[in-house]
Coordinates of C-alpha atoms and ligand atoms in Angstrom, one line a residue:
M1 CA -18.3 -1.3 22.2
E2 CA -22.0 -0.7 21.9
N3 CA -21.4 1.3 18.8
K4 CA -19.6 -1.6 17.1
T5 CA -22.1 -4.2 18.3
Q6 CA -24.8 -1.9 16.8
K7 CA -22.9 -1.7 13.5
L8 CA -22.7 -5.5 13.3
E9 CA -26.4 -5.9 14.1
N10 CA -27.3 -3.3 11.4
I11 CA -25.4 -5.4 8.9
L12 CA -27.3 -8.6 9.9
K13 CA -30.5 -6.7 9.5
K14 CA -29.6 -5.0 6.2
L15 CA -28.5 -8.2 4.5
N16 CA -31.3 -10.3 6.2
I17 CA -28.8 -12.8 7.5
D18 CA -28.7 -14.5 11.0
G19 CA -24.9 -14.8 11.2
L20 CA -21.7 -13.2 10.1
F21 CA -18.4 -15.0 9.7
L22 CA -15.2 -12.9 9.9
T23 CA -11.6 -13.9 9.1
D24 CA -10.0 -10.7 7.7
M25 CA -7.5 -9.5 10.2
Y26 CA -8.4 -5.8 9.9
N27 CA -12.1 -6.5 10.4
L28 CA -11.3 -8.8 13.3
R29 CA -9.2 -6.1 14.9
Y30 CA -11.9 -3.5 14.4
F31 CA -14.9 -5.5 15.5
T32 CA -13.5 -7.9 18.0
G33 CA -10.4 -6.1 19.4
F34 CA -8.1 -9.0 18.5
T35 CA -4.6 -7.8 17.5
G36 CA -3.2 -11.2 16.5
T37 CA -3.1 -12.8 13.1
T38 CA -4.9 -16.1 13.4
G39 CA -8.6 -16.0 14.4
A40 CA -12.1 -16.0 13.2
A41 CA -15.4 -14.7 14.5
L42 CA -19.0 -15.7 14.4
V43 CA -21.5 -12.9 15.0
T44 CA -25.2 -13.5 15.7
K45 CA -27.8 -11.2 17.1
E46 CA -27.8 -13.1 20.4
K47 CA -24.2 -14.1 20.9
K48 CA -20.7 -13.4 19.5
Y49 CA -17.9 -16.0 19.3
F50 CA -14.2 -15.6 18.7
F51 CA -12.2 -18.6 17.6
S52 CA -8.4 -18.9 17.9
D53 CA -5.8 -21.5 19.0
F54 CA -4.0 -22.0 22.3
R55 CA -1.2 -19.5 21.4
Y56 CA -3.6 -16.6 21.5
K57 CA -5.8 -17.9 24.4
K58 CA -4.7 -15.4 27.0
Q59 CA -4.3 -12.3 24.7
A60 CA -7.5 -13.0 22.7
T61 CA -9.6 -13.7 25.8
E62 CA -8.7 -10.4 27.3
Q63 CA -9.1 -8.5 24.0
V64 CA -12.4 -9.9 22.7
T65 CA -14.2 -10.2 26.0
K66 CA -14.2 -6.4 26.2
M67 CA -16.0 -6.4 22.9
G68 CA -18.7 -8.8 23.9
F69 CA -17.2 -12.0 22.3
E70 CA -16.8 -15.3 23.9
F71 CA -13.4 -17.0 23.3
V72 CA -13.5 -20.5 21.9
E73 CA -10.2 -22.4 21.7
S74 CA -9.9 -24.3 18.4
R75 CA -7.3 -25.4 16.0
T76 CA -9.8 -25.8 13.2
L77 CA -11.4 -22.4 13.1
V78 CA -13.7 -22.9 10.2
A79 CA -14.9 -26.3 11.3
S80 CA -15.6 -25.0 14.8
A81 CA -17.5 -22.1 13.5
G82 CA -19.5 -24.5 11.3
E83 CA -20.4 -26.6 14.4
F84 CA -21.7 -23.5 16.2
M85 CA -23.8 -22.4 13.2
K86 CA -25.4 -25.8 13.1
K87 CA -26.0 -25.8 16.9
L88 CA -27.5 -22.4 16.7
G89 CA -29.6 -23.3 13.7
L90 CA -28.3 -20.4 11.5
K91 CA -29.8 -20.4 8.1
N92 CA -27.9 -17.7 6.3
V93 CA -24.4 -16.5 7.1
G94 CA -22.5 -13.6 5.6
F95 CA -18.8 -14.0 4.6
E96 CA -16.1 -11.6 3.5
D97 CA -16.2 -12.2 -0.2
N98 CA -13.6 -9.4 -0.8
N99 CA -11.0 -11.0 1.5
V100 CA -11.6 -14.7 1.3
S101 CA -9.2 -16.8 -0.8
F102 CA -10.5 -19.5 -3.0
A103 CA -9.0 -22.2 -0.7
L104 CA -10.7 -20.7 2.3
Y105 CA -14.0 -20.4 0.4
Q106 CA -13.8 -24.1 -0.4
T107 CA -13.2 -24.9 3.3
I108 CA -16.1 -22.7 4.3
K109 CA -18.4 -24.5 1.8
E110 CA -17.4 -27.9 3.2
N111 CA -17.9 -26.9 6.8
F112 CA -21.0 -24.6 6.8
S113 CA -24.4 -26.0 6.4
S114 CA -25.9 -22.5 6.3
E115 CA -26.5 -20.6 3.1
L116 CA -23.7 -18.1 2.3
T117 CA -24.2 -14.4 1.6
P118 CA -21.3 -12.2 0.3
V119 CA -21.1 -9.1 2.6
G120 CA -19.4 -6.9 -0.1
N121 CA -18.3 -3.6 1.3
E122 CA -20.7 -3.6 4.3
L123 CA -18.0 -4.2 7.0
I124 CA -15.4 -1.8 5.6
L125 CA -18.1 0.9 5.1
Q126 CA -18.6 0.8 8.9
R127 CA -14.9 1.6 9.3
M128 CA -14.9 4.8 7.3
K129 CA -15.9 7.2 10.1
K130 CA -13.3 7.3 12.7
S131 CA -13.9 7.6 16.5
E132 CA -12.1 10.3 18.5
K133 CA -9.7 7.6 19.8
E134 CA -8.9 6.4 16.3
I135 CA -8.3 10.0 15.2
E136 CA -5.9 10.5 18.1
I137 CA -3.9 7.4 17.1
I138 CA -3.8 8.4 13.4
K139 CA -2.6 11.9 14.4
K140 CA 0.2 10.3 16.3
A141 CA 1.2 8.1 13.3
I142 CA 1.2 11.3 11.1
E143 CA 3.3 13.2 13.7
I144 CA 5.9 10.4 13.5
S145 CA 6.0 10.6 9.7
D146 CA 6.4 14.4 9.9
I147 CA 9.4 14.1 12.2
A148 CA 10.9 11.5 9.8
F149 CA 10.5 13.9 6.9
T150 CA 12.2 16.8 8.7
E151 CA 15.1 14.6 9.8
V152 CA 15.7 13.0 6.4
L153 CA 16.3 16.3 4.8
G154 CA 19.6 16.4 6.6
I155 CA 21.0 13.4 4.8
I156 CA 20.0 14.3 1.2
K157 CA 23.1 14.9 -0.8
E158 CA 24.8 13.8 -4.0
G159 CA 25.7 10.1 -3.9
V160 CA 23.1 9.0 -1.3
S161 CA 21.0 6.2 -2.7
E162 CA 17.2 6.2 -2.7
K163 CA 17.3 3.1 -0.5
E164 CA 19.4 4.9 2.1
I165 CA 16.8 7.7 2.2
A166 CA 14.1 5.1 2.5
A167 CA 16.0 3.3 5.3
H168 CA 16.5 6.6 7.1
L169 CA 12.7 7.4 6.9
E170 CA 11.8 4.0 8.2
Y171 CA 14.4 4.0 11.0
T172 CA 13.4 7.4 12.2
Q173 CA 9.7 6.4 12.3
R174 CA 10.6 3.3 14.3
K175 CA 12.8 5.4 16.6
W176 CA 9.8 7.7 17.3
G177 CA 7.5 4.8 18.2
A178 CA 6.2 3.3 14.9
S179 CA 5.9 -0.4 14.9
D180 CA 6.6 -0.6 11.2
R181 CA 6.3 1.3 7.9
S182 CA 2.7 1.3 6.6
F183 CA 3.7 0.3 3.0
D184 CA 6.9 0.0 0.9
T185 CA 8.6 3.3 1.0
I186 CA 8.7 5.2 -2.3
V187 CA 11.7 7.3 -3.0
A188 CA 11.8 8.3 -6.7
S189 CA 14.4 10.8 -7.9
G190 CA 15.3 12.4 -11.2
L191 CA 13.6 10.7 -14.1
R192 CA 12.2 8.1 -11.8
S193 CA 10.1 10.7 -10.1
A194 CA 7.8 10.4 -13.2
M195 CA 6.8 7.0 -11.7
P196 CA 4.0 7.4 -9.2
H197 CA 5.0 4.2 -7.5
G198 CA 8.7 4.2 -7.8
V199 CA 9.8 2.0 -4.8
A200 CA 13.2 3.1 -3.6
S201 CA 16.0 1.8 -5.8
D202 CA 19.8 1.7 -5.8
K203 CA 19.9 4.9 -7.8
K204 CA 22.0 7.6 -6.2
I205 CA 20.9 11.2 -5.8
Q206 CA 22.4 13.5 -8.4
K207 CA 22.5 17.3 -8.7
D208 CA 19.4 19.0 -10.0
E209 CA 16.6 16.6 -9.7
F210 CA 13.3 16.2 -7.9
I211 CA 13.1 13.6 -5.1
T212 CA 9.6 12.3 -4.3
M213 CA 9.2 10.5 -1.0
D214 CA 6.0 8.7 -0.2
F215 CA 5.9 6.9 3.1
G216 CA 4.1 6.2 6.3
A217 CA 4.1 4.7 9.7
Y218 CA 2.1 2.0 11.5
Y219 CA 1.3 3.1 15.0
D220 CA -1.0 1.2 17.4
G221 CA -2.5 -0.6 14.4
Y222 CA -3.2 2.6 12.4
V223 CA -1.4 4.1 9.5
S224 CA -0.2 7.5 8.2
D225 CA 0.5 8.3 4.6
I226 CA 2.5 11.3 3.4
T227 CA 4.2 12.4 0.2
R228 CA 6.6 15.3 -0.2
T229 CA 8.7 16.2 -3.3
V230 CA 11.9 18.2 -2.8
Y231 CA 14.4 19.6 -5.2
Y232 CA 18.1 18.9 -4.9
G233 CA 20.6 21.2 -6.6
Q234 CA 21.4 24.8 -7.3
N235 CA 20.1 25.1 -10.8
I236 CA 16.4 24.7 -10.5
T237 CA 14.6 25.4 -13.7
N238 CA 11.4 27.3 -14.2
R239 CA 9.7 24.2 -15.4
H240 CA 10.5 22.4 -12.1
R241 CA 9.0 25.3 -10.1
E242 CA 6.0 25.4 -12.4
V243 CA 5.3 21.7 -12.1
Y244 CA 5.7 21.8 -8.4
N245 CA 3.6 24.9 -7.8
T246 CA 0.8 23.5 -10.1
V247 CA 0.6 20.3 -8.1
L248 CA 0.6 22.4 -4.9
A249 CA -2.2 24.5 -6.2
G250 CA -4.2 21.4 -7.1
Q251 CA -3.6 19.9 -3.7
L252 CA -4.7 23.1 -1.9
L253 CA -7.8 23.2 -4.1
G254 CA -8.6 19.6 -3.1
I255 CA -8.3 20.4 0.6
K256 CA -10.5 23.5 0.1
T257 CA -13.1 21.4 -1.6
I258 CA -13.4 18.7 1.0
K259 CA -16.2 19.0 3.6
A260 CA -19.0 16.8 4.9
G261 CA -21.8 16.4 2.3
M262 CA -19.4 16.5 -0.7
Y263 CA -19.2 13.4 -2.8
T264 CA -15.9 11.6 -3.4
D265 CA -16.1 11.9 -7.2
E266 CA -16.9 15.6 -7.0
V267 CA -13.7 16.3 -5.0
D268 CA -11.7 14.3 -7.5
K269 CA -13.3 16.1 -10.4
T270 CA -12.7 19.6 -9.0
V271 CA -8.9 18.9 -8.9
R272 CA -8.9 17.0 -12.2
D273 CA -10.8 19.9 -13.9
F274 CA -8.2 22.3 -12.6
F275 CA -5.3 20.3 -14.2
E276 CA -7.3 19.9 -17.4
S277 CA -7.9 23.7 -17.6
K278 CA -4.1 23.9 -17.8
N279 CA -3.9 21.1 -20.4
L280 CA -2.3 18.9 -17.9
G281 CA -5.1 16.4 -17.2
E282 CA -3.3 13.5 -19.0
Y283 CA -0.3 13.8 -16.6
F284 CA -2.5 13.2 -13.5
G285 CA -3.2 9.6 -14.1
H286 CA -4.4 8.4 -10.7
G287 CA -7.1 9.1 -8.2
L288 CA -7.0 12.1 -5.9
G289 CA -6.9 10.2 -2.6
H290 CA -8.1 7.3 -0.4
G291 CA -9.3 6.6 3.1
I292 CA -6.7 5.5 5.7
G293 CA -7.2 3.7 9.0
L294 CA -6.3 0.2 9.9
E295 CA -5.3 -0.3 6.2
I296 CA -3.3 2.0 4.0
H297 CA -6.0 2.0 1.3
E298 CA -9.5 1.8 2.4
L299 CA -12.9 3.4 1.7
P300 CA -13.7 6.0 0.7
Y301 CA -11.7 6.6 -2.5
L302 CA -11.5 10.1 -3.9
S303 CA -11.8 9.0 -7.5
K304 CA -14.0 9.4 -10.5
S305 CA -15.3 5.8 -10.1
Q306 CA -16.5 6.2 -6.5
H307 CA -19.6 8.2 -5.5
L308 CA -19.7 8.2 -1.7
E309 CA -20.8 11.1 0.5
L310 CA -18.1 12.4 2.8
E311 CA -19.0 12.5 6.4
E312 CA -17.5 14.1 9.5
N313 CA -14.5 12.2 10.9
M314 CA -13.6 10.3 7.8
I315 CA -9.9 10.5 7.2
V316 CA -8.7 10.7 3.6
T317 CA -5.5 11.5 1.7
V318 CA -5.3 14.3 -0.8
E319 CA -2.4 13.5 -3.2
P320 CA -2.4 14.9 -6.7
G321 CA 0.7 14.5 -8.8
L322 CA 1.9 15.4 -12.3
Y323 CA 4.3 13.0 -14.1
F324 CA 6.2 13.7 -17.2
D325 CA 8.2 10.9 -18.9
G326 CA 11.8 12.0 -19.6
F327 CA 11.5 14.9 -17.2
G328 CA 10.3 13.8 -13.8
G329 CA 7.3 14.5 -11.6
A330 CA 6.0 15.8 -8.3
R331 CA 3.3 14.6 -5.9
I332 CA 2.2 16.2 -2.6
E333 CA 0.1 14.3 -0.1
D334 CA -1.5 15.1 3.2
D335 CA -4.0 13.2 5.4
V336 CA -7.1 15.2 6.3
V337 CA -10.0 14.6 8.6
V338 CA -13.4 15.7 7.2
T339 CA -15.3 18.2 9.3
K340 CA -18.7 19.7 9.0
N341 CA -17.6 22.8 7.1
G342 CA -14.2 21.7 5.6
C343 CA -11.4 19.5 6.7
E344 CA -8.4 19.6 9.1
V345 CA -5.0 18.9 7.6
L346 CA -3.2 16.6 9.9
N347 CA 0.3 16.8 8.4
K348 CA 2.5 19.7 9.5
S349 CA 5.4 19.2 7.0
Q350 CA 6.2 22.2 4.8
K351 CA 4.6 22.2 1.4
E352 CA 6.2 25.2 -0.2
L353 CA 9.0 23.8 -2.4
I354 CA 12.1 22.8 -0.4
V355 CA 15.3 23.3 -2.4
I356 CA 18.3 21.5 -0.9
E357 CA 21.5 23.0 -2.2
Ligands
MN1 MN1 -1.5 7.6 -0.4

């Protein structure tokens, strides 16, 4: 708790503001402990308030008190926060410009007499380095996804639809304790595997094609994110093996490159250069990876457009892929935790090509 209080105080200081107004559910969960969906928080150096309605009174009081917040029951959260700001004489209050809708912004403008400062990435930057407890929870989410991958291999055969495969992955994750899937399950087979984000369709699995499965679990508020590509059929071509093994080599190179002190764009570039050296750069059209935590995509991004230093206990995905229109594609994704001298790969699922005959 002290740690998070300190993080909030650092933001107040850095932005030279005397209050912070939070409404984003992930930031609320992280900084106030509240796991519901309707709430708002006002943070000052002296006191911290959490606003929610009567439905959440008992739950919220228990959760936010532990984090040093006082529960205030209200049905008009923004108006109530505005009254507190006035009472406390706050001059300049930060708000979550990345997460506030235009409608909410207008309500804020109407109800706050303080000046408004956009906080930009300041809050989410504080969520990048995971605590030991967060790492344990994410490891559990990943373990659940690994089990689902192993189990789904048993149902893959001709005539099974991508949606059935997705349903099996999602059901297995729930069976093993996940509260939900962490994003729309991607199952892309055959020519569809050339689509990096091919959400599961009615297409049925046919002989001799790649099947890319990209999925994850929500567990205790945190996510996992894994991708595996398998081959179904007996007549695998050299080109399929080559594409797969090149993606795998790129993925292993990415993992080898990651360590505390490296920059996000450097890691992306190392893998991108590798594919370019094989004249395949144009087929790797997305970033190498992204942070995971309370959200499925969060800072830091391993991409050429982000220059952030990796630090110990950040958790990022490493997920290169190669996609060829009219042929298909492959992607392999693990979640890794950054360490002082490297990184620890958290997924245990096999990465050498699995051929299901
Ligand atoms: Mn991902």
